[in-house]
Amino acid sequence: MLEQWLHDASYTVVFTGAGMSTESGLPDFRSAKQGLWNNLDPSEIASTDALNKNVHAFTEFYRQRVLGVKTYEPHKGHYILADWEKQGKLKSIITQNVDGFHQKAGSQKVAELHGTLQTLHCQSCNKKYSSEAYLDKEYHCDCGGILRPSIVLFGEALPQSAFQQAFTEAQACDLFVVLGSSLSVTPANQFPLIAKDSGAKLVIINREETDLDYYADLVIHNRNIGDILKELDV
């Protein structure tokens, strides 16, 4: 069924969440077993407040996150999506992930709703830096400001350009495929509904059930995303 839908669709958009990254080995922040939040309060360590009042803990925590991203690589699913884009089978990717693996695999049109760990910027003057600076324990800009990852922290709004790109793509598509998202984080979880309301078929592929399964035309649970994409890559 999904293979036929992909073949027939004229505008396919993919939405990826943590489940896409965990297949590369990256831990899921919210998973019950290995989530990185288990022993930490996100509001205390990954927030604008922490950046302003607890800089040492903030930078050390995100140095470990950057190191983690550098340790792993995109998996076969990332590369298949990149190939589909080159072939014209996939128009764009909307992602909640901040690892940059889609771009590393070769995808060009990616809306990063929560930013990226691949770059840093100065909190004061906004100058951009490579995330390699954190690995070298360089936490300050030339102007003296604090370097921070270019991601959305707790207490911040989504980047307007990425949000608008995602909104436009969700409205334009006739097939919207969710890969590895619990669809529990707002406002990102509204895009599947926007696509559905705009007339698209909605497919949700996630290891566990989601609150939006009821709205989907097809739901697949308990399978590896990479395996499914490989089967569809014909």
PDB file of C-alpha atoms in Angstrom:
ATOM      1  CA  MET A   1       0.000   0.000   0.000  1.00  0.00           C
ATOM      2  CA  LEU A   2       2.649   2.552   1.041  1.00  0.00           C
ATOM      3  CA  GLU A   3       4.832   1.621  -1.929  1.00  0.00           C
ATOM      4  CA  GLN A   4       1.940   2.414  -4.251  1.00  0.00           C
ATOM      5  CA  TRP A   5       1.169   5.677  -2.468  1.00  0.00           C
ATOM      6  CA  LEU A   6       4.789   6.762  -2.829  1.00  0.00           C
ATOM      7  CA  HIS A   7       4.661   5.905  -6.501  1.00  0.00           C
ATOM      8  CA  ASP A   8       1.419   7.784  -7.089  1.00  0.00           C
ATOM      9  CA  ALA A   9       2.147  10.861  -4.946  1.00  0.00           C
ATOM     10  CA  SER A  10       3.204  14.042  -6.685  1.00  0.00           C
ATOM     11  CA  TYR A  11       4.378  15.825  -3.519  1.00  0.00           C
ATOM     12  CA  THR A  12       5.728  13.683  -0.679  1.00  0.00           C
ATOM     13  CA  VAL A  13       6.967  15.237   2.561  1.00  0.00           C
ATOM     14  CA  VAL A  14       8.666  13.320   5.381  1.00  0.00           C
ATOM     15  CA  PHE A  15       8.564  14.357   9.037  1.00  0.00           C
ATOM     16  CA  THR A  16      11.271  12.825  11.260  1.00  0.00           C
ATOM     17  CA  GLY A  17      11.631  12.593  15.026  1.00  0.00           C
ATOM     18  CA  ALA A  18      13.896  10.996  17.603  1.00  0.00           C
ATOM     19  CA  GLY A  19      13.228   7.468  16.354  1.00  0.00           C
ATOM     20  CA  MET A  20      15.063   8.339  13.147  1.00  0.00           C
ATOM     21  CA  SER A  21      18.168   9.282  15.137  1.00  0.00           C
ATOM     22  CA  THR A  22      18.116   6.434  17.652  1.00  0.00           C
ATOM     23  CA  GLU A  23      18.657   3.971  14.809  1.00  0.00           C
ATOM     24  CA  SER A  24      22.028   5.689  14.331  1.00  0.00           C
ATOM     25  CA  GLY A  25      22.802   5.034  18.000  1.00  0.00           C
ATOM     26  CA  LEU A  26      21.969   8.438  19.418  1.00  0.00           C
ATOM     27  CA  PRO A  27      20.045   8.229  22.716  1.00  0.00           C
ATOM     28  CA  ASP A  28      16.490   9.523  22.817  1.00  0.00           C
ATOM     29  CA  PHE A  29      16.097  12.384  25.285  1.00  0.00           C
ATOM     30  CA  ARG A  30      12.627  11.321  26.315  1.00  0.00           C
ATOM     31  CA  SER A  31      12.850   7.542  26.271  1.00  0.00           C
ATOM     32  CA  ALA A  32      12.071   5.824  29.552  1.00  0.00           C
ATOM     33  CA  LYS A  33      15.104   3.524  29.432  1.00  0.00           C
ATOM     34  CA  GLN A  34      17.967   5.661  28.173  1.00  0.00           C
ATOM     35  CA  GLY A  35      16.673   9.199  27.868  1.00  0.00           C
ATOM     36  CA  LEU A  36      19.288  11.822  28.574  1.00  0.00           C
ATOM     37  CA  TRP A  37      16.788  13.682  30.750  1.00  0.00           C
ATOM     38  CA  ASN A  38      16.565  10.817  33.277  1.00  0.00           C
ATOM     39  CA  ASN A  39      18.793  12.421  35.885  1.00  0.00           C
ATOM     40  CA  LEU A  40      18.446  16.016  34.800  1.00  0.00           C
ATOM     41  CA  ASP A  41      15.722  18.642  34.837  1.00  0.00           C
ATOM     42  CA  PRO A  42      15.573  20.068  31.273  1.00  0.00           C
ATOM     43  CA  SER A  43      14.359  23.411  32.563  1.00  0.00           C
ATOM     44  CA  GLU A  44      17.512  23.693  34.651  1.00  0.00           C
ATOM     45  CA  ILE A  45      20.119  22.591  32.118  1.00  0.00           C
ATOM     46  CA  ALA A  46      18.762  23.131  28.581  1.00  0.00           C
ATOM     47  CA  SER A  47      17.039  26.450  28.919  1.00  0.00           C
ATOM     48  CA  THR A  48      17.686  30.124  28.381  1.00  0.00           C
ATOM     49  CA  ASP A  49      17.704  30.479  32.144  1.00  0.00           C
ATOM     50  CA  ALA A  50      20.536  27.961  32.467  1.00  0.00           C
ATOM     51  CA  LEU A  51      22.455  29.697  29.698  1.00  0.00           C
ATOM     52  CA  ASN A  52      22.247  32.956  31.630  1.00  0.00           C
ATOM     53  CA  LYS A  53      22.682  31.668  35.191  1.00  0.00           C
ATOM     54  CA  ASN A  54      24.471  28.303  35.018  1.00  0.00           C
ATOM     55  CA  VAL A  55      26.808  28.648  32.052  1.00  0.00           C
ATOM     56  CA  HIS A  56      29.304  25.988  33.145  1.00  0.00           C
ATOM     57  CA  ALA A  57      26.677  23.255  33.504  1.00  0.00           C
ATOM     58  CA  PHE A  58      25.007  24.353  30.274  1.00  0.00           C
ATOM     59  CA  THR A  59      28.169  24.276  28.160  1.00  0.00           C
ATOM     60  CA  GLU A  60      29.410  21.002  29.664  1.00  0.00           C
ATOM     61  CA  PHE A  61      26.073  19.325  29.007  1.00  0.00           C
ATOM     62  CA  TYR A  62      25.955  20.494  25.413  1.00  0.00           C
ATOM     63  CA  ARG A  63      29.596  19.645  24.847  1.00  0.00           C
ATOM     64  CA  GLN A  64      28.608  16.047  25.601  1.00  0.00           C
ATOM     65  CA  ARG A  65      25.676  16.310  23.205  1.00  0.00           C
ATOM     66  CA  VAL A  66      27.906  17.674  20.433  1.00  0.00           C
ATOM     67  CA  LEU A  67      30.428  14.927  21.141  1.00  0.00           C
ATOM     68  CA  GLY A  68      27.637  12.369  20.900  1.00  0.00           C
ATOM     69  CA  VAL A  69      26.528  13.661  17.501  1.00  0.00           C
ATOM     70  CA  LYS A  70      30.124  13.525  16.240  1.00  0.00           C
ATOM     71  CA  THR A  71      30.392   9.911  17.427  1.00  0.00           C
ATOM     72  CA  TYR A  72      27.571   8.595  15.247  1.00  0.00           C
ATOM     73  CA  GLU A  73      26.725   8.663  11.556  1.00  0.00           C
ATOM     74  CA  PRO A  74      23.555   8.748   9.448  1.00  0.00           C
ATOM     75  CA  HIS A  75      22.063   5.293   8.887  1.00  0.00           C
ATOM     76  CA  LYS A  76      20.789   3.749   5.657  1.00  0.00           C
ATOM     77  CA  GLY A  77      17.403   5.417   6.070  1.00  0.00           C
ATOM     78  CA  HIS A  78      18.943   8.891   5.978  1.00  0.00           C
ATOM     79  CA  TYR A  79      20.748   8.053   2.738  1.00  0.00           C
ATOM     80  CA  ILE A  80      17.629   6.578   1.132  1.00  0.00           C
ATOM     81  CA  LEU A  81      15.680   9.781   1.852  1.00  0.00           C
ATOM     82  CA  ALA A  82      18.512  11.830   0.342  1.00  0.00           C
ATOM     83  CA  ASP A  83      18.435   9.646  -2.776  1.00  0.00           C
ATOM     84  CA  TRP A  84      14.657  10.026  -3.031  1.00  0.00           C
ATOM     85  CA  GLU A  85      15.069  13.788  -2.992  1.00  0.00           C
ATOM     86  CA  LYS A  86      17.607  13.611  -5.825  1.00  0.00           C
ATOM     87  CA  GLN A  87      15.224  11.396  -7.801  1.00  0.00           C
ATOM     88  CA  GLY A  88      12.326  13.792  -7.227  1.00  0.00           C
ATOM     89  CA  LYS A  89      10.346  11.245  -5.204  1.00  0.00           C
ATOM     90  CA  LEU A  90      10.649  13.332  -2.025  1.00  0.00           C
ATOM     91  CA  LYS A  91      10.096  17.082  -1.963  1.00  0.00           C
ATOM     92  CA  SER A  92      11.322  17.923   1.526  1.00  0.00           C
ATOM     93  CA  ILE A  93      11.998  16.826   5.096  1.00  0.00           C
ATOM     94  CA  ILE A  94      10.640  18.426   8.239  1.00  0.00           C
ATOM     95  CA  THR A  95      12.652  17.304  11.262  1.00  0.00           C
ATOM     96  CA  GLN A  96      12.534  17.671  15.022  1.00  0.00           C
ATOM     97  CA  ASN A  97      16.075  16.306  15.228  1.00  0.00           C
ATOM     98  CA  VAL A  98      19.111  18.514  15.814  1.00  0.00           C
ATOM     99  CA  ASP A  99      21.886  16.126  14.763  1.00  0.00           C
ATOM    100  CA  GLY A 100      22.161  17.342  11.160  1.00  0.00           C
ATOM    101  CA  PHE A 101      22.233  13.768   9.861  1.00  0.00           C
ATOM    102  CA  HIS A 102      19.797  14.465   7.028  1.00  0.00           C
ATOM    103  CA  GLN A 103      22.127  17.073   5.539  1.00  0.00           C
ATOM    104  CA  LYS A 104      25.165  14.913   6.214  1.00  0.00           C
ATOM    105  CA  ALA A 105      23.509  12.136   4.202  1.00  0.00           C
ATOM    106  CA  GLY A 106      22.903  14.553   1.334  1.00  0.00           C
ATOM    107  CA  SER A 107      19.395  15.927   1.822  1.00  0.00           C
ATOM    108  CA  GLN A 108      19.105  19.545   0.695  1.00  0.00           C
ATOM    109  CA  LYS A 109      15.615  20.731   1.565  1.00  0.00           C
ATOM    110  CA  VAL A 110      15.326  20.247   5.329  1.00  0.00           C
ATOM    111  CA  ALA A 111      13.311  22.337   7.772  1.00  0.00           C
ATOM    112  CA  GLU A 112      15.040  21.974  11.150  1.00  0.00           C
ATOM    113  CA  LEU A 113      12.266  22.898  13.578  1.00  0.00           C
ATOM    114  CA  HIS A 114      14.483  22.687  16.650  1.00  0.00           C
ATOM    115  CA  GLY A 115      17.728  23.953  15.129  1.00  0.00           C
ATOM    116  CA  THR A 116      21.035  22.112  14.847  1.00  0.00           C
ATOM    117  CA  LEU A 117      23.959  20.976  16.981  1.00  0.00           C
ATOM    118  CA  GLN A 118      26.264  21.237  13.974  1.00  0.00           C
ATOM    119  CA  THR A 119      26.759  24.971  14.519  1.00  0.00           C
ATOM    120  CA  LEU A 120      27.107  27.409  17.417  1.00  0.00           C
ATOM    121  CA  HIS A 121      26.434  31.095  17.606  1.00  0.00           C
ATOM    122  CA  CYS A 122      27.267  33.877  20.017  1.00  0.00           C
ATOM    123  CA  GLN A 123      24.449  34.740  22.380  1.00  0.00           C
ATOM    124  CA  SER A 124      25.550  38.377  22.285  1.00  0.00           C
ATOM    125  CA  CYS A 125      26.513  39.216  18.682  1.00  0.00           C
ATOM    126  CA  ASN A 126      25.106  36.159  16.830  1.00  0.00           C
ATOM    127  CA  LYS A 127      28.410  35.333  15.093  1.00  0.00           C
ATOM    128  CA  LYS A 128      28.376  31.728  13.842  1.00  0.00           C
ATOM    129  CA  TYR A 129      30.926  29.066  14.764  1.00  0.00           C
ATOM    130  CA  SER A 130      31.406  25.394  14.014  1.00  0.00           C
ATOM    131  CA  SER A 131      30.390  23.078  16.850  1.00  0.00           C
ATOM    132  CA  GLU A 132      34.018  21.902  16.831  1.00  0.00           C
ATOM    133  CA  ALA A 133      34.679  24.860  19.134  1.00  0.00           C
ATOM    134  CA  TYR A 134      32.827  23.072  21.934  1.00  0.00           C
ATOM    135  CA  LEU A 135      34.937  19.966  21.440  1.00  0.00           C
ATOM    136  CA  ASP A 136      37.988  22.175  21.933  1.00  0.00           C
ATOM    137  CA  LYS A 137      36.310  23.621  25.046  1.00  0.00           C
ATOM    138  CA  GLU A 138      36.066  27.055  23.483  1.00  0.00           C
ATOM    139  CA  TYR A 139      32.930  28.626  24.931  1.00  0.00           C
ATOM    140  CA  HIS A 140      33.405  32.336  24.251  1.00  0.00           C
ATOM    141  CA  CYS A 141      33.081  34.478  21.150  1.00  0.00           C
ATOM    142  CA  ASP A 142      35.709  36.976  20.032  1.00  0.00           C
ATOM    143  CA  CYS A 143      33.420  39.669  21.451  1.00  0.00           C
ATOM    144  CA  GLY A 144      33.384  37.955  24.848  1.00  0.00           C
ATOM    145  CA  GLY A 145      29.855  36.583  24.546  1.00  0.00           C
ATOM    146  CA  ILE A 146      28.873  33.005  25.354  1.00  0.00           C
ATOM    147  CA  LEU A 147      28.810  30.479  22.523  1.00  0.00           C
ATOM    148  CA  ARG A 148      25.670  28.354  22.460  1.00  0.00           C
ATOM    149  CA  PRO A 149      24.395  25.601  20.147  1.00  0.00           C
ATOM    150  CA  SER A 150      22.090  26.839  17.385  1.00  0.00           C
ATOM    151  CA  ILE A 151      19.155  24.862  18.752  1.00  0.00           C
ATOM    152  CA  VAL A 152      15.840  25.796  20.304  1.00  0.00           C
ATOM    153  CA  LEU A 153      16.179  25.854  24.080  1.00  0.00           C
ATOM    154  CA  PHE A 154      13.344  25.463  26.558  1.00  0.00           C
ATOM    155  CA  GLY A 155      11.706  28.845  26.769  1.00  0.00           C
ATOM    156  CA  GLU A 156      12.433  29.789  23.144  1.00  0.00           C
ATOM    157  CA  ALA A 157      10.153  29.866  20.105  1.00  0.00           C
ATOM    158  CA  LEU A 158      10.780  27.769  17.006  1.00  0.00           C
ATOM    159  CA  PRO A 159      12.842  29.510  14.305  1.00  0.00           C
ATOM    160  CA  GLN A 160      10.361  31.399  12.148  1.00  0.00           C
ATOM    161  CA  SER A 161      11.951  30.479   8.814  1.00  0.00           C
ATOM    162  CA  ALA A 162      11.920  26.734   9.551  1.00  0.00           C
ATOM    163  CA  PHE A 163       8.375  26.911  10.921  1.00  0.00           C
ATOM    164  CA  GLN A 164       7.114  28.740   7.833  1.00  0.00           C
ATOM    165  CA  GLN A 165       8.913  26.309   5.518  1.00  0.00           C
ATOM    166  CA  ALA A 166       7.342  23.353   7.353  1.00  0.00           C
ATOM    167  CA  PHE A 167       3.898  24.947   7.253  1.00  0.00           C
ATOM    168  CA  THR A 168       4.157  25.563   3.508  1.00  0.00           C
ATOM    169  CA  GLU A 169       5.343  22.010   2.821  1.00  0.00           C
ATOM    170  CA  ALA A 170       2.627  20.444   4.965  1.00  0.00           C
ATOM    171  CA  GLN A 171      -0.039  22.372   3.065  1.00  0.00           C
ATOM    172  CA  ALA A 172       1.428  21.536  -0.348  1.00  0.00           C
ATOM    173  CA  CYS A 173       1.946  17.779  -0.005  1.00  0.00           C
ATOM    174  CA  ASP A 174      -0.370  14.967  -1.021  1.00  0.00           C
ATOM    175  CA  LEU A 175       1.533  12.363   1.047  1.00  0.00           C
ATOM    176  CA  PHE A 176       2.896  13.111   4.527  1.00  0.00           C
ATOM    177  CA  VAL A 177       5.019  10.400   6.156  1.00  0.00           C
ATOM    178  CA  VAL A 178       5.988  10.547   9.842  1.00  0.00           C
ATOM    179  CA  LEU A 179       9.143   8.608  10.715  1.00  0.00           C
ATOM    180  CA  GLY A 180      10.007   8.006  14.360  1.00  0.00           C
ATOM    181  CA  SER A 181       8.124  10.718  16.199  1.00  0.00           C
ATOM    182  CA  SER A 182       5.847  10.327  19.203  1.00  0.00           C
ATOM    183  CA  LEU A 183       4.077  13.490  17.965  1.00  0.00           C
ATOM    184  CA  SER A 184       3.848  14.699  21.547  1.00  0.00           C
ATOM    185  CA  VAL A 185       5.707  18.006  21.186  1.00  0.00           C
ATOM    186  CA  THR A 186       3.819  21.120  20.158  1.00  0.00           C
ATOM    187  CA  PRO A 187       3.672  22.968  17.874  1.00  0.00           C
ATOM    188  CA  ALA A 188       5.662  20.524  15.718  1.00  0.00           C
ATOM    189  CA  ASN A 189       2.983  17.843  16.041  1.00  0.00           C
ATOM    190  CA  GLN A 190       0.493  20.085  14.245  1.00  0.00           C
ATOM    191  CA  PHE A 191       2.124  19.612  10.843  1.00  0.00           C
ATOM    192  CA  PRO A 192       0.743  16.092  10.245  1.00  0.00           C
ATOM    193  CA  LEU A 193      -2.740  17.475  10.966  1.00  0.00           C
ATOM    194  CA  ILE A 194      -2.173  20.451   8.672  1.00  0.00           C
ATOM    195  CA  ALA A 195      -1.195  18.035   5.901  1.00  0.00           C
ATOM    196  CA  LYS A 196      -4.229  15.841   6.571  1.00  0.00           C
ATOM    197  CA  ASP A 197      -6.580  18.833   6.624  1.00  0.00           C
ATOM    198  CA  SER A 198      -5.074  19.947   3.310  1.00  0.00           C
ATOM    199  CA  GLY A 199      -6.029  16.639   1.688  1.00  0.00           C
ATOM    200  CA  ALA A 200      -2.849  14.601   2.045  1.00  0.00           C
ATOM    201  CA  LYS A 201      -2.649  10.939   2.985  1.00  0.00           C
ATOM    202  CA  LEU A 202      -1.050  10.615   6.430  1.00  0.00           C
ATOM    203  CA  VAL A 203       1.293   7.734   7.271  1.00  0.00           C
ATOM    204  CA  ILE A 204       2.754   7.318  10.775  1.00  0.00           C
ATOM    205  CA  ILE A 205       5.690   4.959  11.265  1.00  0.00           C
ATOM    206  CA  ASN A 206       6.765   4.868  14.898  1.00  0.00           C
ATOM    207  CA  ARG A 207       7.840   2.131  17.261  1.00  0.00           C
ATOM    208  CA  GLU A 208       5.064   2.989  19.716  1.00  0.00           C
ATOM    209  CA  GLU A 209       1.555   4.374  19.384  1.00  0.00           C
ATOM    210  CA  THR A 210       1.054   8.127  18.992  1.00  0.00           C
ATOM    211  CA  ASP A 211      -1.842  10.392  19.886  1.00  0.00           C
ATOM    212  CA  LEU A 212      -2.372  11.075  16.174  1.00  0.00           C
ATOM    213  CA  ASP A 213      -2.613   7.454  15.008  1.00  0.00           C
ATOM    214  CA  TYR A 214      -6.382   7.847  14.837  1.00  0.00           C
ATOM    215  CA  TYR A 215      -6.030  10.437  12.061  1.00  0.00           C
ATOM    216  CA  ALA A 216      -3.585   8.407   9.958  1.00  0.00           C
ATOM    217  CA  ASP A 217      -4.452   6.524   6.781  1.00  0.00           C
ATOM    218  CA  LEU A 218      -1.731   3.992   7.614  1.00  0.00           C
ATOM    219  CA  VAL A 219       0.076   3.229  10.884  1.00  0.00           C
ATOM    220  CA  ILE A 220       3.137   0.985  11.296  1.00  0.00           C
ATOM    221  CA  HIS A 221       4.495   0.114  14.755  1.00  0.00           C
ATOM    222  CA  ASN A 222       7.413  -1.907  16.145  1.00  0.00           C
ATOM    223  CA  ARG A 223       9.634  -1.823  13.077  1.00  0.00           C
ATOM    224  CA  ASN A 224      12.967  -0.241  12.231  1.00  0.00           C
ATOM    225  CA  ILE A 225      12.606   2.794  10.000  1.00  0.00           C
ATOM    226  CA  GLY A 226      15.721   1.934   8.026  1.00  0.00           C
ATOM    227  CA  ASP A 227      14.349  -1.520   7.187  1.00  0.00           C
ATOM    228  CA  ILE A 228      11.025  -0.105   5.987  1.00  0.00           C
ATOM    229  CA  LEU A 229      12.692   2.515   3.806  1.00  0.00           C
ATOM    230  CA  LYS A 230      14.992  -0.108   2.317  1.00  0.00           C
ATOM    231  CA  GLU A 231      11.965  -2.245   1.388  1.00  0.00           C
ATOM    232  CA  LEU A 232      10.345   0.785  -0.246  1.00  0.00           C
ATOM    233  CA  ASP A 233      13.521   1.800  -2.083  1.00  0.00           C
ATOM    234  CA  VAL A 234      12.709   0.131  -5.376  1.00  0.00           C
TER     235      VAL A 234
END
